[in-house]
Amino acid sequence: MTPAASALIRADVRSLTTYTVADARGLIKLDAMECPFPMDGELRREWLDQLRQVELNRYPDPLARELRAKLYDALGVPGGMAMVLGNGSDELIQLLLMVLDGRDRCVLAPTPSFVMYGHIARILGWRFVGVPLNPDFSLNGQRMADVIRAERPACIFLASPNNPTGNLLAREAVERVIEATDGLVVIDEAYFLYAGESWLDRLQDYEHVLIMRTMSKQGLAGLRLGVLIGRPGWLDQIDKARLPYNIGSLNQASACFALSHRQVFEHQAAIVCREREREYAAMQSLPLRAVYPSRANFILFRTEAGRAADIEQGLRNSGILIRNLAGTDPMLDDCLRVTVGAPWENRRFLSALGQGLSVPPTEK
Ligand SMILES: *Cc1c(COP(=O)(O)O)cnc(C)c1O
């Protein structure tokens, strides 16, 4: 590109890095918190029967009425609350940050947390402020309240359970954040199915809190469906930024089908939770500096100093892809994150990890 052409792109965008995803072809994929179970034969046939009835020559229902009715029921959305659907929760974060005013303010989240909060905020021209979690990754309510007073954020994102740390945020600390701010607070419950704890029933208590859910982590990552729930006063405005047909007909039909078979996905999540506890216990006996307790479908762990990259590479050589977080946040030095997969995948992971840890780095 010529300098003149390149100057057409905003300087702050040019200085950002692209969000990239590792190539997982041929590997056991334990890097992205997907549910490991594909839809099985009978269920898959029923799903395809539904898709056959979709009229692809027509635009999708812009209001996704059938899907929204099913979601109200399935999620137990409190009466009087509204809902906006997004192409994944990523799109909902984007829509929200598009309509919020106050460019002299900022977007704030604890760190380390979900990287898309900062990435989307910056792309949309917001200043992003990260507030470090405590060393055990719990939310520091006092520190958050202090920074909130100094920075006056327009919007605060709280993921609970948090990604990539796996822990739930304590109720008292979250309440402290909600009470300290006059900005909007989004509680991101992407891992609700694995944690079973929600703020949905507290929505009535607060004027300025929204809840975000997604179907990505519960067996439907390919679908791209996120849900934002809260008072109509907020959601009616956010809905104006949504492109009218953002949820395609195939996605609407597939999501309706999945919600009609919720118990299948809940059963899969229960298997993953059992596996998580087994895997966590097994990892305790490995020579790792820390294995962090998780209420989500992944486990964060810390290797001996400087070993994360070679352990990740060793696993990759054994055909297993996990995520190396070293270098992404000062609190994540030597940290790796593994998604809890199917039982056979977890066995393979534990065995390969055990082998990798038993080889001193100099002999490799
Ligand atoms: C994975 C994840 C999401 C999901 O984003 P989608 O766009 O719905 O796939 C949202 N929030 C957190 C904290 C996550 O870890």
Short mmCIF file of C-alpha atoms and ligand atoms in Angstrom, two decimals:
data_model
loop_
_atom_site.label_atom_id
_atom_site.label_comp_id
_atom_site.label_asym_id
_atom_site.label_seq_id
_atom_site.Cartn_x
_atom_site.Cartn_y
_atom_site.Cartn_z
CA MET A 1 0.00 0.00 0.00
CA THR A 2 1.17 3.53 -0.71
CA PRO A 3 1.64 5.74 2.37
CA ALA A 4 -1.28 7.88 1.18
CA ALA A 5 -3.54 4.86 0.87
CA SER A 6 -2.38 3.47 4.18
CA ALA A 7 -3.09 6.82 5.88
CA LEU A 8 -6.77 6.27 5.06
CA ILE A 9 -6.78 3.63 7.78
CA ARG A 10 -7.03 5.05 11.31
CA ALA A 11 -3.60 5.12 12.99
CA ASP A 12 -4.94 3.39 16.13
CA VAL A 13 -6.35 0.58 14.00
CA ARG A 14 -3.05 0.18 12.12
CA SER A 15 -1.25 -0.24 15.44
CA LEU A 16 -3.59 -3.03 16.62
CA THR A 17 -2.78 -6.68 16.06
CA THR A 18 -5.18 -9.01 14.24
CA TYR A 19 -7.03 -11.53 16.36
CA THR A 20 -5.76 -14.86 15.05
CA VAL A 21 -6.82 -18.44 15.66
CA ALA A 22 -4.41 -21.41 15.53
CA ASP A 23 -4.77 -23.92 12.69
CA ALA A 24 -6.17 -27.03 14.39
CA ARG A 25 -6.37 -29.36 11.40
CA GLY A 26 -5.48 -32.91 12.39
CA LEU A 27 -5.16 -32.05 16.08
CA ILE A 28 -7.26 -32.84 19.15
CA LYS A 29 -8.74 -29.41 19.63
CA LEU A 30 -8.54 -28.31 23.27
CA ASP A 31 -7.80 -24.62 22.69
CA ALA A 32 -11.15 -22.86 22.27
CA MET A 33 -13.61 -24.15 24.90
CA GLU A 34 -15.76 -25.95 22.39
CA CYS A 35 -17.99 -28.78 23.55
CA PRO A 36 -16.34 -31.98 22.27
CA PHE A 37 -19.50 -33.85 21.30
CA PRO A 38 -20.82 -33.60 17.73
CA MET A 39 -24.56 -34.10 17.28
CA ASP A 40 -25.14 -37.84 17.05
CA GLY A 41 -26.90 -39.77 14.26
CA GLU A 42 -30.60 -39.64 15.20
CA LEU A 43 -30.50 -36.07 16.49
CA ARG A 44 -28.53 -34.97 13.44
CA ARG A 45 -31.13 -36.47 11.11
CA GLU A 46 -33.94 -34.62 12.93
CA TRP A 47 -31.95 -31.39 12.75
CA LEU A 48 -31.37 -31.78 9.01
CA ASP A 49 -35.10 -32.44 8.54
CA GLN A 50 -35.74 -29.04 10.12
CA LEU A 51 -33.19 -27.33 7.91
CA ARG A 52 -34.78 -28.83 4.78
CA GLN A 53 -37.89 -26.77 5.47
CA VAL A 54 -36.04 -23.46 5.53
CA GLU A 55 -36.80 -21.27 2.51
CA LEU A 56 -33.41 -19.89 1.65
CA ASN A 57 -34.79 -17.64 -1.08
CA ARG A 58 -36.47 -15.58 1.67
CA TYR A 59 -34.89 -13.23 4.18
CA PRO A 60 -34.80 -14.54 7.75
CA ASP A 61 -37.36 -13.31 10.28
CA PRO A 62 -35.67 -10.06 11.35
CA LEU A 63 -37.21 -10.36 14.82
CA ALA A 64 -36.38 -14.09 15.15
CA ARG A 65 -39.75 -14.44 16.90
CA GLU A 66 -39.84 -18.20 17.32
CA LEU A 67 -36.25 -18.35 18.53
CA ARG A 68 -36.73 -15.49 20.97
CA ALA A 69 -39.85 -17.09 22.43
CA LYS A 70 -37.90 -20.31 22.97
CA LEU A 71 -35.00 -18.41 24.53
CA TYR A 72 -37.23 -16.49 26.98
CA ASP A 73 -38.51 -19.81 28.17
CA ALA A 74 -35.23 -21.77 28.14
CA LEU A 75 -33.13 -19.09 29.85
CA GLY A 76 -35.87 -18.08 32.27
CA VAL A 77 -35.70 -14.39 31.33
CA PRO A 78 -37.44 -12.37 34.07
CA GLY A 79 -40.71 -10.66 33.10
CA GLY A 80 -40.38 -7.19 31.61
CA MET A 81 -36.83 -7.76 30.40
CA ALA A 82 -35.89 -7.46 26.72
CA MET A 83 -33.44 -9.40 24.58
CA VAL A 84 -31.16 -8.69 21.61
CA LEU A 85 -29.62 -11.54 19.62
CA GLY A 86 -26.17 -11.32 18.11
CA ASN A 87 -23.93 -13.24 15.75
CA GLY A 88 -22.13 -14.57 18.83
CA SER A 89 -21.66 -12.48 21.95
CA ASP A 90 -18.77 -10.83 20.13
CA GLU A 91 -21.29 -9.00 17.97
CA LEU A 92 -23.29 -7.97 21.03
CA ILE A 93 -20.19 -6.39 22.59
CA GLN A 94 -19.68 -4.53 19.32
CA LEU A 95 -23.30 -3.31 19.07
CA LEU A 96 -23.26 -2.11 22.64
CA LEU A 97 -20.00 -0.20 22.26
CA MET A 98 -21.28 1.33 19.02
CA VAL A 99 -24.26 3.02 20.67
CA LEU A 100 -22.74 4.05 24.01
CA ASP A 101 -21.74 7.69 24.29
CA GLY A 102 -18.90 9.18 26.28
CA ARG A 103 -15.71 8.89 24.25
CA ASP A 104 -14.05 10.94 26.98
CA ARG A 105 -14.84 8.02 29.28
CA CYS A 106 -13.54 4.47 28.79
CA VAL A 107 -14.39 0.76 28.69
CA LEU A 108 -13.17 -1.16 31.71
CA ALA A 109 -12.72 -4.82 32.63
CA PRO A 110 -10.65 -6.80 35.10
CA THR A 111 -7.53 -8.38 33.62
CA PRO A 112 -6.76 -11.01 32.63
CA SER A 113 -10.17 -11.56 31.08
CA PHE A 114 -11.83 -12.14 27.71
CA VAL A 115 -9.60 -10.42 25.12
CA MET A 116 -12.48 -9.32 22.89
CA TYR A 117 -13.60 -6.64 25.38
CA GLY A 118 -10.38 -4.69 24.86
CA HIS A 119 -10.03 -5.57 21.18
CA ILE A 120 -13.54 -4.48 20.15
CA ALA A 121 -13.38 -1.39 22.38
CA ARG A 122 -10.15 -0.25 20.74
CA ILE A 123 -11.40 -0.92 17.20
CA LEU A 124 -14.36 1.32 17.97
CA GLY A 125 -12.08 4.06 19.25
CA TRP A 126 -12.59 3.56 22.99
CA ARG A 127 -9.84 3.78 25.56
CA PHE A 128 -9.65 0.45 27.39
CA VAL A 129 -8.68 0.24 31.06
CA GLY A 130 -7.75 -3.12 32.59
CA VAL A 131 -7.82 -3.56 36.36
CA PRO A 132 -5.69 -6.47 37.62
CA LEU A 133 -7.43 -9.30 39.45
CA ASN A 134 -5.95 -10.50 42.75
CA PRO A 135 -3.04 -13.00 42.47
CA ASP A 136 -5.55 -15.86 42.99
CA PHE A 137 -7.66 -14.30 40.15
CA SER A 138 -10.48 -13.25 42.45
CA LEU A 139 -12.07 -9.87 41.73
CA ASN A 140 -10.64 -7.06 43.86
CA GLY A 141 -13.78 -5.07 44.64
CA GLN A 142 -11.91 -2.30 46.42
CA ARG A 143 -9.39 -1.78 43.61
CA MET A 144 -12.17 -1.88 41.01
CA ALA A 145 -14.18 0.72 42.93
CA ASP A 146 -11.14 3.00 43.21
CA VAL A 147 -10.36 2.83 39.49
CA ILE A 148 -14.04 3.25 38.60
CA ARG A 149 -14.16 6.47 40.61
CA ALA A 150 -11.00 7.76 38.90
CA GLU A 151 -11.83 6.69 35.31
CA ARG A 152 -15.65 6.90 35.18
CA PRO A 153 -16.05 4.04 32.65
CA ALA A 154 -19.06 4.13 30.31
CA CYS A 155 -19.13 0.35 30.36
CA ILE A 156 -17.67 -2.46 32.51
CA PHE A 157 -17.44 -6.10 31.42
CA LEU A 158 -17.36 -8.82 34.07
CA ALA A 159 -17.05 -12.43 32.86
CA SER A 160 -18.19 -14.94 35.47
CA PRO A 161 -16.85 -17.59 35.28
CA ASN A 162 -13.92 -15.62 33.96
CA ASN A 163 -11.95 -16.60 30.85
CA PRO A 164 -9.05 -17.54 30.92
CA THR A 165 -8.92 -18.08 34.69
CA GLY A 166 -12.03 -20.26 35.17
CA ASN A 167 -13.21 -18.88 38.52
CA LEU A 168 -16.59 -17.39 39.37
CA LEU A 169 -16.46 -13.79 40.56
CA ALA A 170 -17.60 -13.41 44.17
CA ARG A 171 -21.06 -11.88 44.56
CA GLU A 172 -19.94 -9.22 47.07
CA ALA A 173 -17.14 -8.00 44.78
CA VAL A 174 -19.49 -7.82 41.78
CA GLU A 175 -22.05 -5.92 43.86
CA ARG A 176 -19.34 -3.52 44.87
CA VAL A 177 -18.53 -2.83 41.20
CA ILE A 178 -22.20 -2.38 40.31
CA GLU A 179 -22.69 0.05 43.18
CA ALA A 180 -19.51 2.02 42.43
CA THR A 181 -20.37 2.89 38.82
CA ASP A 182 -22.86 5.06 36.96
CA GLY A 183 -21.82 3.30 33.72
CA LEU A 184 -23.30 0.14 32.28
CA VAL A 185 -22.23 -3.24 33.73
CA VAL A 186 -22.36 -6.30 31.46
CA ILE A 187 -22.13 -9.63 33.26
CA ASP A 188 -20.90 -12.16 30.71
CA GLU A 189 -22.18 -15.62 31.56
CA ALA A 190 -20.71 -17.50 28.59
CA TYR A 191 -19.97 -20.50 30.86
CA PHE A 192 -23.31 -20.53 32.68
CA LEU A 193 -24.05 -24.13 31.75
CA TYR A 194 -20.88 -25.30 33.51
CA ALA A 195 -21.21 -23.08 36.58
CA GLY A 196 -24.95 -23.06 37.23
CA GLU A 197 -24.85 -19.62 38.86
CA SER A 198 -26.40 -16.55 37.33
CA TRP A 199 -27.20 -12.90 37.92
CA LEU A 200 -30.35 -13.13 35.83
CA ASP A 201 -32.62 -13.06 38.86
CA ARG A 202 -30.88 -9.90 40.10
CA LEU A 203 -31.59 -7.90 36.92
CA GLN A 204 -34.69 -6.34 38.53
CA ASP A 205 -32.55 -4.91 41.32
CA TYR A 206 -30.35 -2.76 39.11
CA GLU A 207 -31.05 -0.07 36.54
CA HIS A 208 -27.68 -0.42 34.79
CA VAL A 209 -26.86 -4.15 34.53
CA LEU A 210 -27.14 -6.40 31.46
CA ILE A 211 -26.56 -10.16 31.23
CA MET A 212 -24.88 -11.80 28.23
CA ARG A 213 -25.12 -15.48 27.30
CA THR A 214 -23.89 -17.47 24.30
CA MET A 215 -24.56 -20.89 22.81
CA SER A 216 -20.90 -21.20 21.75
CA LYS A 217 -19.57 -23.06 24.79
CA GLN A 218 -22.41 -25.56 24.97
CA GLY A 219 -22.05 -27.52 21.78
CA LEU A 220 -23.07 -24.85 19.24
CA ALA A 221 -19.94 -22.79 18.58
CA GLY A 222 -20.51 -23.07 14.83
CA LEU A 223 -23.90 -21.43 15.17
CA ARG A 224 -22.74 -18.02 16.35
CA LEU A 225 -25.60 -17.04 18.66
CA GLY A 226 -25.26 -14.67 21.59
CA VAL A 227 -28.03 -13.21 23.77
CA LEU A 228 -28.06 -9.90 25.60
CA ILE A 229 -30.75 -9.51 28.27
CA GLY A 230 -31.82 -6.44 30.19
CA ARG A 231 -34.20 -3.53 30.48
CA PRO A 232 -35.95 -2.44 27.27
CA GLY A 233 -34.66 1.10 27.85
CA TRP A 234 -31.15 -0.14 27.04
CA LEU A 235 -31.89 -2.92 24.60
CA ASP A 236 -34.23 -0.93 22.35
CA GLN A 237 -31.37 1.47 21.69
CA ILE A 238 -28.77 -1.27 21.16
CA ASP A 239 -31.17 -2.98 18.75
CA LYS A 240 -30.99 0.06 16.47
CA ALA A 241 -27.34 -0.73 15.68
CA ARG A 242 -28.10 -4.36 14.84
CA LEU A 243 -28.19 -5.19 11.14
CA PRO A 244 -31.76 -6.36 10.42
CA TYR A 245 -30.90 -9.90 9.32
CA ASN A 246 -27.92 -10.65 11.56
CA ILE A 247 -29.21 -14.12 12.50
CA GLY A 248 -29.61 -16.20 9.33
CA SER A 249 -32.56 -18.55 8.77
CA LEU A 250 -30.38 -21.66 9.06
CA ASN A 251 -29.05 -20.39 12.38
CA GLN A 252 -32.51 -19.54 13.68
CA ALA A 253 -33.82 -22.97 12.72
CA SER A 254 -30.78 -24.73 14.21
CA ALA A 255 -30.96 -22.79 17.46
CA CYS A 256 -34.71 -23.50 17.78
CA PHE A 257 -33.96 -27.16 17.23
CA ALA A 258 -31.20 -27.17 19.84
CA LEU A 259 -33.43 -25.45 22.39
CA SER A 260 -36.10 -28.07 21.81
CA HIS A 261 -33.48 -30.68 22.74
CA ARG A 262 -31.92 -28.81 25.60
CA GLN A 263 -31.58 -31.86 27.78
CA VAL A 264 -29.06 -33.36 25.30
CA PHE A 265 -26.79 -30.33 25.65
CA GLU A 266 -27.28 -30.18 29.42
CA HIS A 267 -26.34 -33.83 29.67
CA GLN A 268 -23.17 -33.21 27.65
CA ALA A 269 -22.26 -30.32 29.96
CA ALA A 270 -22.72 -32.59 32.98
CA ILE A 271 -20.28 -35.09 31.44
CA VAL A 272 -17.77 -32.28 30.84
CA CYS A 273 -18.14 -31.08 34.46
CA ARG A 274 -17.41 -34.59 35.74
CA GLU A 275 -14.40 -34.79 33.43
CA ARG A 276 -13.22 -31.38 34.63
CA GLU A 277 -13.13 -32.58 38.24
CA ARG A 278 -11.27 -35.78 37.29
CA GLU A 279 -8.78 -33.88 35.15
CA TYR A 280 -8.24 -31.24 37.84
CA ALA A 281 -7.53 -33.94 40.41
CA ALA A 282 -5.14 -35.76 38.05
CA MET A 283 -3.25 -32.56 37.26
CA GLN A 284 -2.70 -31.92 40.98
CA SER A 285 -0.24 -34.79 41.06
CA LEU A 286 1.83 -33.49 38.13
CA PRO A 287 4.90 -31.29 38.65
CA LEU A 288 3.13 -28.00 37.89
CA ARG A 289 3.44 -24.77 39.81
CA ALA A 290 -0.33 -24.30 39.98
CA VAL A 291 -3.56 -25.77 38.68
CA TYR A 292 -6.43 -23.34 39.13
CA PRO A 293 -9.90 -24.51 40.18
CA SER A 294 -12.48 -24.01 37.43
CA ARG A 295 -16.24 -23.57 37.20
CA ALA A 296 -16.07 -23.48 33.40
CA ASN A 297 -15.16 -26.08 30.74
CA PHE A 298 -11.41 -25.41 30.80
CA ILE A 299 -8.52 -25.49 33.26
CA LEU A 300 -5.75 -22.91 33.61
CA PHE A 301 -2.38 -24.14 34.87
CA ARG A 302 1.10 -22.76 35.46
CA THR A 303 4.28 -24.61 34.53
CA GLU A 304 7.80 -24.21 35.91
CA ALA A 305 9.33 -20.90 34.82
CA GLY A 306 9.97 -20.60 31.09
CA ARG A 307 8.49 -23.96 30.13
CA ALA A 308 5.05 -23.09 28.76
CA ALA A 309 6.14 -22.85 25.11
CA ASP A 310 8.01 -26.17 25.00
CA ILE A 311 5.21 -27.95 26.83
CA GLU A 312 2.67 -26.56 24.40
CA GLN A 313 4.88 -27.63 21.48
CA GLY A 314 5.38 -31.09 23.00
CA LEU A 315 1.62 -31.51 23.24
CA ARG A 316 1.24 -30.33 19.65
CA ASN A 317 3.79 -32.94 18.57
CA SER A 318 1.57 -35.48 20.33
CA GLY A 319 -1.39 -34.20 18.30
CA ILE A 320 -3.01 -32.00 20.94
CA LEU A 321 -3.73 -28.28 20.64
CA ILE A 322 -4.07 -26.19 23.80
CA ARG A 323 -3.60 -22.45 24.37
CA ASN A 324 -0.39 -20.86 25.57
CA LEU A 325 -1.22 -17.67 27.47
CA ALA A 326 2.32 -16.71 28.41
CA GLY A 327 2.97 -13.13 27.35
CA THR A 328 -0.72 -12.17 27.05
CA ASP A 329 -0.91 -10.66 30.56
CA PRO A 330 1.68 -10.09 33.31
CA MET A 331 -0.31 -12.40 35.58
CA LEU A 332 -0.24 -15.27 33.09
CA ASP A 333 3.49 -15.95 32.85
CA ASP A 334 4.07 -19.68 32.21
CA CYS A 335 0.31 -20.27 31.99
CA LEU A 336 -1.47 -22.67 29.66
CA ARG A 337 -5.19 -23.24 29.26
CA VAL A 338 -6.73 -26.55 28.28
CA THR A 339 -10.37 -27.10 27.29
CA VAL A 340 -12.01 -30.08 28.94
CA GLY A 341 -12.79 -32.45 26.08
CA ALA A 342 -14.31 -35.89 25.67
CA PRO A 343 -13.03 -38.54 28.11
CA TRP A 344 -10.67 -40.09 25.52
CA GLU A 345 -9.24 -36.67 24.61
CA ASN A 346 -8.61 -35.81 28.25
CA ARG A 347 -6.83 -39.13 28.81
CA ARG A 348 -4.59 -38.43 25.82
CA PHE A 349 -3.92 -34.91 27.10
CA LEU A 350 -3.05 -36.04 30.64
CA SER A 351 -0.73 -38.73 29.39
CA ALA A 352 1.06 -36.43 26.93
CA LEU A 353 1.32 -33.67 29.54
CA GLY A 354 2.74 -36.11 32.11
CA GLN A 355 5.34 -37.24 29.57
CA GLY A 356 6.22 -33.68 28.58
CA LEU A 357 6.73 -32.70 32.20
CA SER A 358 8.95 -35.69 32.94
CA VAL A 359 11.45 -34.71 30.22
CA PRO A 360 13.82 -31.98 31.45
CA PRO A 361 13.86 -29.13 28.91
CA THR A 362 17.60 -29.57 28.16
CA GLU A 363 17.10 -33.13 26.84
CA LYS A 364 14.54 -32.09 24.25
C1 LIG B 1 -16.01 -17.73 24.55
C2 LIG B 1 -16.50 -16.52 25.24
C3 LIG B 1 -17.53 -15.77 24.69
C4 LIG B 1 -18.19 -16.26 23.44
O1 LIG B 1 -18.21 -15.46 22.40
P1 LIG B 1 -19.12 -15.87 21.14
O2 LIG B 1 -18.91 -14.72 20.24
O3 LIG B 1 -20.52 -15.97 21.64
O4 LIG B 1 -18.61 -17.17 20.61
C5 LIG B 1 -17.98 -14.67 25.37
N1 LIG B 1 -17.44 -14.33 26.55
C6 LIG B 1 -16.48 -15.05 27.12
C7 LIG B 1 -15.96 -14.67 28.46
C8 LIG B 1 -15.97 -16.16 26.48
O5 LIG B 1 -14.99 -16.88 27.03
#
